[in-house]
PDB file of C-alpha atoms in Angstrom:
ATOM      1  CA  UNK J 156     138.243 118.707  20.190  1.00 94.00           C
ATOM      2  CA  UNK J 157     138.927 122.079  20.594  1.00 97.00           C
ATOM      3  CA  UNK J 158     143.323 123.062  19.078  1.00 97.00           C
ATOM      4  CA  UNK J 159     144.277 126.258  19.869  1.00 98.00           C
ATOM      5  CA  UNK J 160     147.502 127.866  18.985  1.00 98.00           C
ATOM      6  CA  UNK J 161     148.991 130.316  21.453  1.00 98.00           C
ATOM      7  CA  UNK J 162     151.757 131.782  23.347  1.00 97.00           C
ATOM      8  CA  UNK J 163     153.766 131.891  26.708  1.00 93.00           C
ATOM      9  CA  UNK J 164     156.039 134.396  26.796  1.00 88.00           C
ATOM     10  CA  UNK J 165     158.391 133.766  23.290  1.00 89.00           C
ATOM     11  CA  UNK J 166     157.108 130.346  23.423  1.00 92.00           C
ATOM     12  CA  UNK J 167     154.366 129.426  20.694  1.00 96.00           C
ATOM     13  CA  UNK J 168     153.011 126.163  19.799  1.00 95.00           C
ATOM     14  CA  UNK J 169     149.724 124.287  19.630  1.00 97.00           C
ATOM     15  CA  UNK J 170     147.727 123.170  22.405  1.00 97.00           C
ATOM     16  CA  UNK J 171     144.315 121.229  23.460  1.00 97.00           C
ATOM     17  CA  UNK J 172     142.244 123.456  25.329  1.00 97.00           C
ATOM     18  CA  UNK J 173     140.366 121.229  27.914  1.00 95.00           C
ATOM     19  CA  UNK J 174     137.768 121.866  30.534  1.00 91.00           C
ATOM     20  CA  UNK J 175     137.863 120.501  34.237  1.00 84.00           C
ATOM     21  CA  UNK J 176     135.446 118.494  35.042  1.00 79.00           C
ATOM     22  CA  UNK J 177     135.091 119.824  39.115  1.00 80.00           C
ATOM     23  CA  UNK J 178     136.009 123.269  38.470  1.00 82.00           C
ATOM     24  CA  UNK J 179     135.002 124.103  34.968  1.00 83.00           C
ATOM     25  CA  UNK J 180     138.174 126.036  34.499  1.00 93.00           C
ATOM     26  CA  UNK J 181     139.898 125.919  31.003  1.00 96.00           C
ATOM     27  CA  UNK J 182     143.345 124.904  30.654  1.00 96.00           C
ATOM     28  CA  UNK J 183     145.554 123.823  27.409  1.00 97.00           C
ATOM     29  CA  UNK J 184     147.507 120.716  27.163  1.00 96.00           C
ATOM     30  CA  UNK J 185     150.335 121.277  25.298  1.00 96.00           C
ATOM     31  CA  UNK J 186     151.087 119.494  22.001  1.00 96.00           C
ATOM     32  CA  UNK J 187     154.382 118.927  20.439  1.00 94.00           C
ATOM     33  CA  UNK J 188     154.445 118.792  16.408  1.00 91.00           C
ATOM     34  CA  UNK J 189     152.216 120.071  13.858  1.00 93.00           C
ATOM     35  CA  UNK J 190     148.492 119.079  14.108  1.00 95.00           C
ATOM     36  CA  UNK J 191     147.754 119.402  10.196  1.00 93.00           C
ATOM     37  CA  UNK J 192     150.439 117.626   9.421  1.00 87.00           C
ATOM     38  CA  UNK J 193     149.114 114.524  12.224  1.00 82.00           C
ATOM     39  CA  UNK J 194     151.697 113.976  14.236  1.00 80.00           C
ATOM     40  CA  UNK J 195     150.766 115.306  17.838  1.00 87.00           C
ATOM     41  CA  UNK J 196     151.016 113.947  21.251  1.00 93.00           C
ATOM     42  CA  UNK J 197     150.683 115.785  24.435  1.00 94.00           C
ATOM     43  CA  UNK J 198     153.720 116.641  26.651  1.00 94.00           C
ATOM     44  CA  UNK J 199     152.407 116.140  29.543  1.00 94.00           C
ATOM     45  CA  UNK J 200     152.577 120.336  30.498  1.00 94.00           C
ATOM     46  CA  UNK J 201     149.247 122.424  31.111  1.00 93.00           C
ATOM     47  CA  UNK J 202     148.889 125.824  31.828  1.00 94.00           C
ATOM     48  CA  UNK J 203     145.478 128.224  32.537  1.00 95.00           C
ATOM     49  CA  UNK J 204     143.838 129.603  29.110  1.00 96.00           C
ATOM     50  CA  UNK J 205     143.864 132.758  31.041  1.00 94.00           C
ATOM     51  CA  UNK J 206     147.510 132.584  31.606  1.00 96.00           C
ATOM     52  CA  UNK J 207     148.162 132.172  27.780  1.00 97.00           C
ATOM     53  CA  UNK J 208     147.807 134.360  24.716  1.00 97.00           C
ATOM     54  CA  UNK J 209     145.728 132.955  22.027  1.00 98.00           C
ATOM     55  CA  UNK J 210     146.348 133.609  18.499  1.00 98.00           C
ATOM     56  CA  UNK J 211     145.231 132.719  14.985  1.00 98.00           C
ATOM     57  CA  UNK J 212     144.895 128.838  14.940  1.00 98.00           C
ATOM     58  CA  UNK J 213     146.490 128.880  11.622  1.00 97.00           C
ATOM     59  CA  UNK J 214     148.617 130.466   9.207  1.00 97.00           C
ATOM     60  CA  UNK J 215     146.737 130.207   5.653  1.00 98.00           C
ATOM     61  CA  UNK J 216     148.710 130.506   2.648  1.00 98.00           C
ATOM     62  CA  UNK J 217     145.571 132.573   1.476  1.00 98.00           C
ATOM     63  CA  UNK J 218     142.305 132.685   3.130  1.00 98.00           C
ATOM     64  CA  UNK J 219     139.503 132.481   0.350  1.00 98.00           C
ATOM     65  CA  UNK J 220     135.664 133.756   0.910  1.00 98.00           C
ATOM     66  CA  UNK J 221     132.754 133.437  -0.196  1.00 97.00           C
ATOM     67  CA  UNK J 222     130.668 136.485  -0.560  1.00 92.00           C
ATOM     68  CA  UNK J 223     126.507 136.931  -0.809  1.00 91.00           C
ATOM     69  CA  UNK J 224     125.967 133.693   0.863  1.00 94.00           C
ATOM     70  CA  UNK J 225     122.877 134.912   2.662  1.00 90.00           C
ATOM     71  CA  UNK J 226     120.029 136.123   1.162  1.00 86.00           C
ATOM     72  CA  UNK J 227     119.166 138.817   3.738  1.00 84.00           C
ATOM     73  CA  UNK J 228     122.787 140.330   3.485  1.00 74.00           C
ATOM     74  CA  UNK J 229     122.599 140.519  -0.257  1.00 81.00           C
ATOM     75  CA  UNK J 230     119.400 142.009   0.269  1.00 80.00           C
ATOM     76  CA  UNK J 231     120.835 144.815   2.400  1.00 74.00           C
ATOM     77  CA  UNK J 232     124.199 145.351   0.333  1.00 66.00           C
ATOM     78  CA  UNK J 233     122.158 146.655  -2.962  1.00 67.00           C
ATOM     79  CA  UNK J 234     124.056 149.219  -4.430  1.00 60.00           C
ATOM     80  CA  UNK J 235     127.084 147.995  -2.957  1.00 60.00           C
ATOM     81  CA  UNK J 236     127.807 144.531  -4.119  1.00 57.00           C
ATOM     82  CA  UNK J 237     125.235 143.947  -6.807  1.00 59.00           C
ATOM     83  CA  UNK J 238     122.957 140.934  -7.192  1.00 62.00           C
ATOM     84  CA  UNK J 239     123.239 137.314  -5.850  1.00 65.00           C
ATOM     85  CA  UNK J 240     124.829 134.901  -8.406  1.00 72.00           C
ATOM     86  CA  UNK J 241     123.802 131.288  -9.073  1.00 86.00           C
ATOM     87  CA  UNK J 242     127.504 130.117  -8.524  1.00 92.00           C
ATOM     88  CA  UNK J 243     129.516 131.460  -5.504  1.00 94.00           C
ATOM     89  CA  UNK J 244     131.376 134.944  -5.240  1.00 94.00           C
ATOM     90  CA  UNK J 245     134.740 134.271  -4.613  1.00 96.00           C
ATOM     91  CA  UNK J 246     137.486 136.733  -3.357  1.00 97.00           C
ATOM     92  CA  UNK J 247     140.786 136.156  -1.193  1.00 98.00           C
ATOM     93  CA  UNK J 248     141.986 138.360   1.612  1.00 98.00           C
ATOM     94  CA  UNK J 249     145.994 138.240   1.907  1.00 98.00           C
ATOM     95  CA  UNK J 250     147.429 136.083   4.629  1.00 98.00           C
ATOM     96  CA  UNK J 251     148.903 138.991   6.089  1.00 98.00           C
ATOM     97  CA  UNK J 252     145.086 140.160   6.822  1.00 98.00           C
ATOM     98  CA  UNK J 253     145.094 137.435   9.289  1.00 98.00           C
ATOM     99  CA  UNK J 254     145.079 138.633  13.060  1.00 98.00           C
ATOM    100  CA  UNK J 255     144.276 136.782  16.569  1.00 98.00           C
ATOM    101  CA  UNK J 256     141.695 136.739  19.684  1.00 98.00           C
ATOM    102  CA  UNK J 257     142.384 139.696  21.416  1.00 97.00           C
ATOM    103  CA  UNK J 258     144.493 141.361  18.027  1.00 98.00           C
ATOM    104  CA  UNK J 259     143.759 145.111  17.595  1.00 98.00           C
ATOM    105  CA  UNK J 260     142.031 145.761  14.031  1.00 98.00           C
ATOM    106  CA  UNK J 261     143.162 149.136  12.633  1.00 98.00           C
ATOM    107  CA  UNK J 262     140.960 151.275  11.277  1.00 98.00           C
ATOM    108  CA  UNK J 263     142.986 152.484   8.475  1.00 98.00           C
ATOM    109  CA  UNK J 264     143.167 156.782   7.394  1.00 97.00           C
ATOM    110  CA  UNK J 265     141.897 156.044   4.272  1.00 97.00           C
ATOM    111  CA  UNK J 266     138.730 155.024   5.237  1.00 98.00           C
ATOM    112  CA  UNK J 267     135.473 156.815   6.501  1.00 97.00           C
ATOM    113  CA  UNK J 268     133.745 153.238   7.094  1.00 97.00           C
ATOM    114  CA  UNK J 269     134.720 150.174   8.320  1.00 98.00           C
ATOM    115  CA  UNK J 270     132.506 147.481   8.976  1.00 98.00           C
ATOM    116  CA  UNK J 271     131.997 143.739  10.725  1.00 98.00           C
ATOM    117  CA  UNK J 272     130.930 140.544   8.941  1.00 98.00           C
ATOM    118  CA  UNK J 273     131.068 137.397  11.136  1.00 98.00           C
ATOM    119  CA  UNK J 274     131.419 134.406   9.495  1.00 98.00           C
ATOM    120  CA  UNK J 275     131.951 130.678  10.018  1.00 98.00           C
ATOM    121  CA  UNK J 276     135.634 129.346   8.996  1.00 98.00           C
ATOM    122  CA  UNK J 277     136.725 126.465   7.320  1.00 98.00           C
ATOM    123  CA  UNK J 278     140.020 124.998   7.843  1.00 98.00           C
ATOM    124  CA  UNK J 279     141.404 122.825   5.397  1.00 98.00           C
ATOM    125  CA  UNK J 280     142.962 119.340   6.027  1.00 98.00           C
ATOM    126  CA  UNK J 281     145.458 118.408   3.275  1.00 97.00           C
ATOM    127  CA  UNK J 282     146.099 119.314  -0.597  1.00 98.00           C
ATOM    128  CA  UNK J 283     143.435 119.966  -2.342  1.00 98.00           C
ATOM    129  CA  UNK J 284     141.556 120.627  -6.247  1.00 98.00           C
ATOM    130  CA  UNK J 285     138.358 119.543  -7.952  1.00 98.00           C
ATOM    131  CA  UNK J 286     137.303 118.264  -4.651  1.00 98.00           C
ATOM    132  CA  UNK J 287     133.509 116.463  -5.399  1.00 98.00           C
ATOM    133  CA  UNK J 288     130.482 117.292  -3.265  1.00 97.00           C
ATOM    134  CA  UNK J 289     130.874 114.035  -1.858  1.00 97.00           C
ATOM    135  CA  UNK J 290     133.857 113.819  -0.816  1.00 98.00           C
ATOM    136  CA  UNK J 291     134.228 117.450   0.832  1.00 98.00           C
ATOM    137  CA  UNK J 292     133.910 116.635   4.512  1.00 98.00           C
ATOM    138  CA  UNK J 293     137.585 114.119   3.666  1.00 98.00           C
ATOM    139  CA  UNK J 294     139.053 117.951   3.148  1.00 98.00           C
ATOM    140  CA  UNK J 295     137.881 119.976   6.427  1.00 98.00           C
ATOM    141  CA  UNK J 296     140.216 119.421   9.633  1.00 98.00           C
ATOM    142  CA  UNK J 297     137.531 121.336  11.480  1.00 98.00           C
ATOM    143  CA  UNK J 298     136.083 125.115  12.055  1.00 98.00           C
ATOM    144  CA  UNK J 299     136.572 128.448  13.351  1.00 98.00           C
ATOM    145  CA  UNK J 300     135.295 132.004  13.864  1.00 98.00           C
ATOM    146  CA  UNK J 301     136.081 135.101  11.167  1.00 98.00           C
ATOM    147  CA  UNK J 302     135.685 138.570  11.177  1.00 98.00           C
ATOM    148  CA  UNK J 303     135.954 139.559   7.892  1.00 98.00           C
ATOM    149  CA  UNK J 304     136.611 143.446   8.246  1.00 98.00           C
ATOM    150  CA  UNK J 305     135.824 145.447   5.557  1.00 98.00           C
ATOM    151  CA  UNK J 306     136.422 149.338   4.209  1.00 98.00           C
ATOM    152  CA  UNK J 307     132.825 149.300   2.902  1.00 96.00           C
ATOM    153  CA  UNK J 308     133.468 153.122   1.343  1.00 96.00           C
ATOM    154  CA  UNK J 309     136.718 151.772  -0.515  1.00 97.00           C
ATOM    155  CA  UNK J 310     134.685 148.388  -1.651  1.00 94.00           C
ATOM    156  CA  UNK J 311     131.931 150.845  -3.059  1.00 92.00           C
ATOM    157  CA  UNK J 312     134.795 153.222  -4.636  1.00 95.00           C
ATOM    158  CA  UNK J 313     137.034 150.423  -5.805  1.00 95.00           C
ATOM    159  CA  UNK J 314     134.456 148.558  -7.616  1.00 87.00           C
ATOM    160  CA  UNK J 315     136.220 145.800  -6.912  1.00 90.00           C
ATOM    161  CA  UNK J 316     137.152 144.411  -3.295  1.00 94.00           C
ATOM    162  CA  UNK J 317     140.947 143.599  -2.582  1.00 96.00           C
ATOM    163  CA  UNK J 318     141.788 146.795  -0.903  1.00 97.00           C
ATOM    164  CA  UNK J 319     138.728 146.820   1.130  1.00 98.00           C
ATOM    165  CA  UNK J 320     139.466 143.946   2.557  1.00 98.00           C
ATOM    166  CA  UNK J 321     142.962 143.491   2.730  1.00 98.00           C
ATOM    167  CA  UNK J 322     144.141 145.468   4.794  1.00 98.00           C
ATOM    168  CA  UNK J 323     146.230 144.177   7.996  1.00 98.00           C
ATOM    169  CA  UNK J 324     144.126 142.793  10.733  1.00 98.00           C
ATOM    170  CA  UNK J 325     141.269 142.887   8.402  1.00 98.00           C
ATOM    171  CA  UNK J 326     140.628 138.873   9.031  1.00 98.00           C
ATOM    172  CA  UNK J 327     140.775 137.914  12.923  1.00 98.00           C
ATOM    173  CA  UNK J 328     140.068 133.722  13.150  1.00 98.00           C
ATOM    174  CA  UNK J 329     139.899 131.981  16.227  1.00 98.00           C
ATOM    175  CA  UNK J 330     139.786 131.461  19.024  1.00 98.00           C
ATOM    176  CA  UNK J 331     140.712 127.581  17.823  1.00 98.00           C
ATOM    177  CA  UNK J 332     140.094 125.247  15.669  1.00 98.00           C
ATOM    178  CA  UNK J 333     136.927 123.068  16.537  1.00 98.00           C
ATOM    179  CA  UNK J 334     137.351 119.337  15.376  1.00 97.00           C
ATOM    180  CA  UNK J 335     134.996 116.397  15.206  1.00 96.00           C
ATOM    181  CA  UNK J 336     132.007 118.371  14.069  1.00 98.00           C
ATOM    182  CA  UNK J 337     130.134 116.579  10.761  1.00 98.00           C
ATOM    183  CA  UNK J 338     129.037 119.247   7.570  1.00 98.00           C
ATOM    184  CA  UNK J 339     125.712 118.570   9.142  1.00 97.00           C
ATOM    185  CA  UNK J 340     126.290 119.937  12.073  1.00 98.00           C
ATOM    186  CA  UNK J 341     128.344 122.855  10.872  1.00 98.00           C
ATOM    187  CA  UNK J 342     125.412 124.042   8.733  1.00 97.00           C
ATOM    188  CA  UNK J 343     122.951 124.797  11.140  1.00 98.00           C
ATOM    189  CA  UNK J 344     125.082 126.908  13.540  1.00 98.00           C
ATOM    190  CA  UNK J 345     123.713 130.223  14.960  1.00 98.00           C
ATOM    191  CA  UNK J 346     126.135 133.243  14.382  1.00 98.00           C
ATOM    192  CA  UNK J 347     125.964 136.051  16.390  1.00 98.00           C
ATOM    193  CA  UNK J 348     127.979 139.286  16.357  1.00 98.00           C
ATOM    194  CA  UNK J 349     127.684 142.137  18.735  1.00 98.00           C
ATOM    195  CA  UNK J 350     129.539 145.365  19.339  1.00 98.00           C
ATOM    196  CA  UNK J 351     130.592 146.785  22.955  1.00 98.00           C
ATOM    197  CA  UNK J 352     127.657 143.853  24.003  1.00 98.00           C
ATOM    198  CA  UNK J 353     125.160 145.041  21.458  1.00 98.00           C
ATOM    199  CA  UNK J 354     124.000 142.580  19.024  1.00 98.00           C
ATOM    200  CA  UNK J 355     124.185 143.675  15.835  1.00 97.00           C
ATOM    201  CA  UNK J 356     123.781 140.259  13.685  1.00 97.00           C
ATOM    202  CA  UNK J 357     121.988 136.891  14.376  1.00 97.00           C
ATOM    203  CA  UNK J 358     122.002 134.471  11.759  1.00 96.00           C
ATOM    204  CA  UNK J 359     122.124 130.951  11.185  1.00 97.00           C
ATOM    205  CA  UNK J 360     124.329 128.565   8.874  1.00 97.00           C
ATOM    206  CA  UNK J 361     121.682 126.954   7.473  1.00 96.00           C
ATOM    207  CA  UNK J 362     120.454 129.992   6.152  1.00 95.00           C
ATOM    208  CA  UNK J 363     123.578 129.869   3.346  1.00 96.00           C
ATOM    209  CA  UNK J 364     122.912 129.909  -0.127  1.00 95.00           C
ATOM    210  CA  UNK J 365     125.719 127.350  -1.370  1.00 96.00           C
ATOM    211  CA  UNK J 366     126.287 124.555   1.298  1.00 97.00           C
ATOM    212  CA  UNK J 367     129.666 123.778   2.417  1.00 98.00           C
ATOM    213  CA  UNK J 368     129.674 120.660  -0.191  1.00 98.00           C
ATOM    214  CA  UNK J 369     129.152 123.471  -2.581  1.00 98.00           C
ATOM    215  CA  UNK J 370     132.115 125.865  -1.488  1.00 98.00           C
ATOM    216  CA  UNK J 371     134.177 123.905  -1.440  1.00 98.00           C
ATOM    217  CA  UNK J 372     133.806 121.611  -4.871  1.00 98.00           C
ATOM    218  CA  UNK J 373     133.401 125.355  -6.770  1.00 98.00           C
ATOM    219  CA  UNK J 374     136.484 126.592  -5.014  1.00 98.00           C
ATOM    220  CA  UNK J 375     138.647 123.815  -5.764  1.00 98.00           C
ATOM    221  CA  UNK J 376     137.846 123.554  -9.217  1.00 98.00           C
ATOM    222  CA  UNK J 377     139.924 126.377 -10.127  1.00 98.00           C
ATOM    223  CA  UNK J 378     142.467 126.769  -7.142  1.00 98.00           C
ATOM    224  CA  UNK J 379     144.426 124.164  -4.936  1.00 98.00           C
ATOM    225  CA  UNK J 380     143.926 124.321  -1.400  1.00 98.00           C
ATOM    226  CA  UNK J 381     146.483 123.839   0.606  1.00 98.00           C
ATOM    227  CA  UNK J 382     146.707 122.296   4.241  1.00 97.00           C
ATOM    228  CA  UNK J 383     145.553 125.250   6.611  1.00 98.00           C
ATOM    229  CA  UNK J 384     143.844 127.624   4.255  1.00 98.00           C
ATOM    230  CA  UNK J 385     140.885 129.185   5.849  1.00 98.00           C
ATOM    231  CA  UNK J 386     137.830 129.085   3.530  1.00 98.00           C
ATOM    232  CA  UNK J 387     135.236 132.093   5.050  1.00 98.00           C
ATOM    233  CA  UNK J 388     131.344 131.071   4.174  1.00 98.00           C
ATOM    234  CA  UNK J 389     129.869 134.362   4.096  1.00 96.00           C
ATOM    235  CA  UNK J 390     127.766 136.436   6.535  1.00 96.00           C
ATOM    236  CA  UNK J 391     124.599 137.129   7.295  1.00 95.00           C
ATOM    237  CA  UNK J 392     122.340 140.118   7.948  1.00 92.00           C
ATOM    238  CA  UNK J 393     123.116 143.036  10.284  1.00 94.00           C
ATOM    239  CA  UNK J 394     127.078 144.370   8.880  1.00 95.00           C
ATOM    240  CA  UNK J 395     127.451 147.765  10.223  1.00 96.00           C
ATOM    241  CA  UNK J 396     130.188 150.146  11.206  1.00 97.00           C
ATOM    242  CA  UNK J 397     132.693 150.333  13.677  1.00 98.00           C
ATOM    243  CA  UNK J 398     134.229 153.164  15.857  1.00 98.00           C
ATOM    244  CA  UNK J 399     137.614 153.856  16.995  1.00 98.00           C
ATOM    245  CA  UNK J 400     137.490 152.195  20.373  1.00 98.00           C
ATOM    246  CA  UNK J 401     134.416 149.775  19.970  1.00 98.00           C
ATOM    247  CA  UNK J 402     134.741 146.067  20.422  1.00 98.00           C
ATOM    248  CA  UNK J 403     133.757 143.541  18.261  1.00 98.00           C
ATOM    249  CA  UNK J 404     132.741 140.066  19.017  1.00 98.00           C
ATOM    250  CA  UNK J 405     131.900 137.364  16.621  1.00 98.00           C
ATOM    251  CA  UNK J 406     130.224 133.663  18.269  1.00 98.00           C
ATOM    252  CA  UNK J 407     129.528 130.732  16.408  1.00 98.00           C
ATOM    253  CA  UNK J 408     127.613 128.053  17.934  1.00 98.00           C
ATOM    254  CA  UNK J 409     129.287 124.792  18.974  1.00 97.00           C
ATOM    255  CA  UNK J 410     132.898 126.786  17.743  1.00 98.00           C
ATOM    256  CA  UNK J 411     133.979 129.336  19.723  1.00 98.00           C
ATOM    257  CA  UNK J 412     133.556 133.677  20.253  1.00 98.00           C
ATOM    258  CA  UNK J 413     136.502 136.064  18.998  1.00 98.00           C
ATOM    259  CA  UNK J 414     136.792 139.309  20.031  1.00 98.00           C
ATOM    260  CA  UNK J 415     138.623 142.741  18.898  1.00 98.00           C
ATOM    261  CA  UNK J 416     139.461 146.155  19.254  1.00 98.00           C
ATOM    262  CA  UNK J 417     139.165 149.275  16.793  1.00 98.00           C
ATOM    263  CA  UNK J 418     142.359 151.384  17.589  1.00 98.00           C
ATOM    264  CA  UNK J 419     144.472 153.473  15.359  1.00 97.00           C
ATOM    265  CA  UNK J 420     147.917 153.040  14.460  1.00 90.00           C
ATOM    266  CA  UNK J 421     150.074 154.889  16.697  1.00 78.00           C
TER     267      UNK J 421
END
């Protein structure tokens, strides 16, 4: 199942995005309530995906990451980030980093470099700490795309990473939420990210370092999670700099493709 959230005009709320059988157009089926808080039903009114404007599924409280979760990227970021460690790297981007499909990503004057890392999202289900391996999959509602943008001069300068990647629209996620799929499944997804149609990164979930299981039970045993707080895995391979006027589009198997412009702020 495939829960998008989106817009008609001033009109936002949640919607199923569905596929017609004859045609193989797209549509949404409107929901009414809240789907993390379970109490949907359809209203009966559809309308063309084209005709709508997606935007971030959710609204995190904080959106948490996980960084040097692939070996080739730590590989490629020595110098920058420093060795891989044998328990997770964890850093949060502010929820006001959070941006949509379609969202302009500024390229902010204080930079010299900003760069793409596509990454499979987590979306959390309900309240959560000290989560077990085990019982991680009872926490995920489902999945989405990330871009986690990133002033790679600033993160080198800072020597530390919160400016670097906080900035506003430094975190598009969409284009929905993907539902039904098991922690199986989601870890052996192929990620690809390409700019202006160029691919520029091809990796593969299974590839991670620390499994979802993993993420998630580390995480949680020193912060609470809260009911639509993104959790970013990492990325792989293949981060490399954007232009003013590029576009950047982030796929993950099975989930769904995001895409963005670099503009400046007027």
């Amino acid at each position: 199942m495939r829960i998008a959230r989106f817009a008609v005009g001033d009109e936002v709320g949640f919607g199923l995005v569905e596929s017609d059988s004859d045609s193989g157009e797209e549509f949404v089926a409107r929901l009414t309530g809240h789907p993390l808080l379970g109490n949907i039903q359809l209203t009966g009114e559809r309308a063309k995906l084209s005709d709508v404007r997606l935007l971030s599924p959710v609204l995190p409280t904080k959106v948490v990451c996980i960084g040097k979760n692939y070996a080739d990227h730590v590989a490629e970021m020595q110098g920058v980030t420093g060795e891989t460690t044998d328990e997770p790297v964890v850093f949060l981007k502010p929820s006001t980093a959070v941006s949509g499909p379609g969202d302009p990503v500024f390229y902010p004057p204080v930079s010299e470099r900003v760069d793409f890392e596509g990454e499979l999202a987590i979306v959390i289900s309900r309240p959560c700490r000290e989560v077990p391996r085990e019982r991680a999959k009872d926490v995920i509602f489902g999945y989405t795309v990330a871009n986690d943008i990133t002033a790679r001069d600033l993160q080198k300068s800072d020597k530390q990473w919160t400016r670097a990647k906080g900035f506003d629209s430094f975190c598009p996620i969409g284009p929905w939420i993907t539902t039904g799929m098991s922690v199986e499944e989601a870890q052996n997804l192929a990620l690809t990210t390409t700019v202006d149609g160029e691919v520029r990164q091809q990796g593969n979930t299974s590839q991670f370092i620390h499994d979802i299981p993993a993420i998630i039970a580390y995480v949680t045993s020193f912060m609470t999670l809260l009911p639509g707080d993104v959790v970013l895995t990492g990325t792989p391979a293949g981060v490399g700099p954007l232009e003013v006027g590029q576009e950047v589009s982030v796929t993950v198997e099975g989930v769904g493709t995001i895409s963005n412009r670099v503009v400046t702020r007027d």
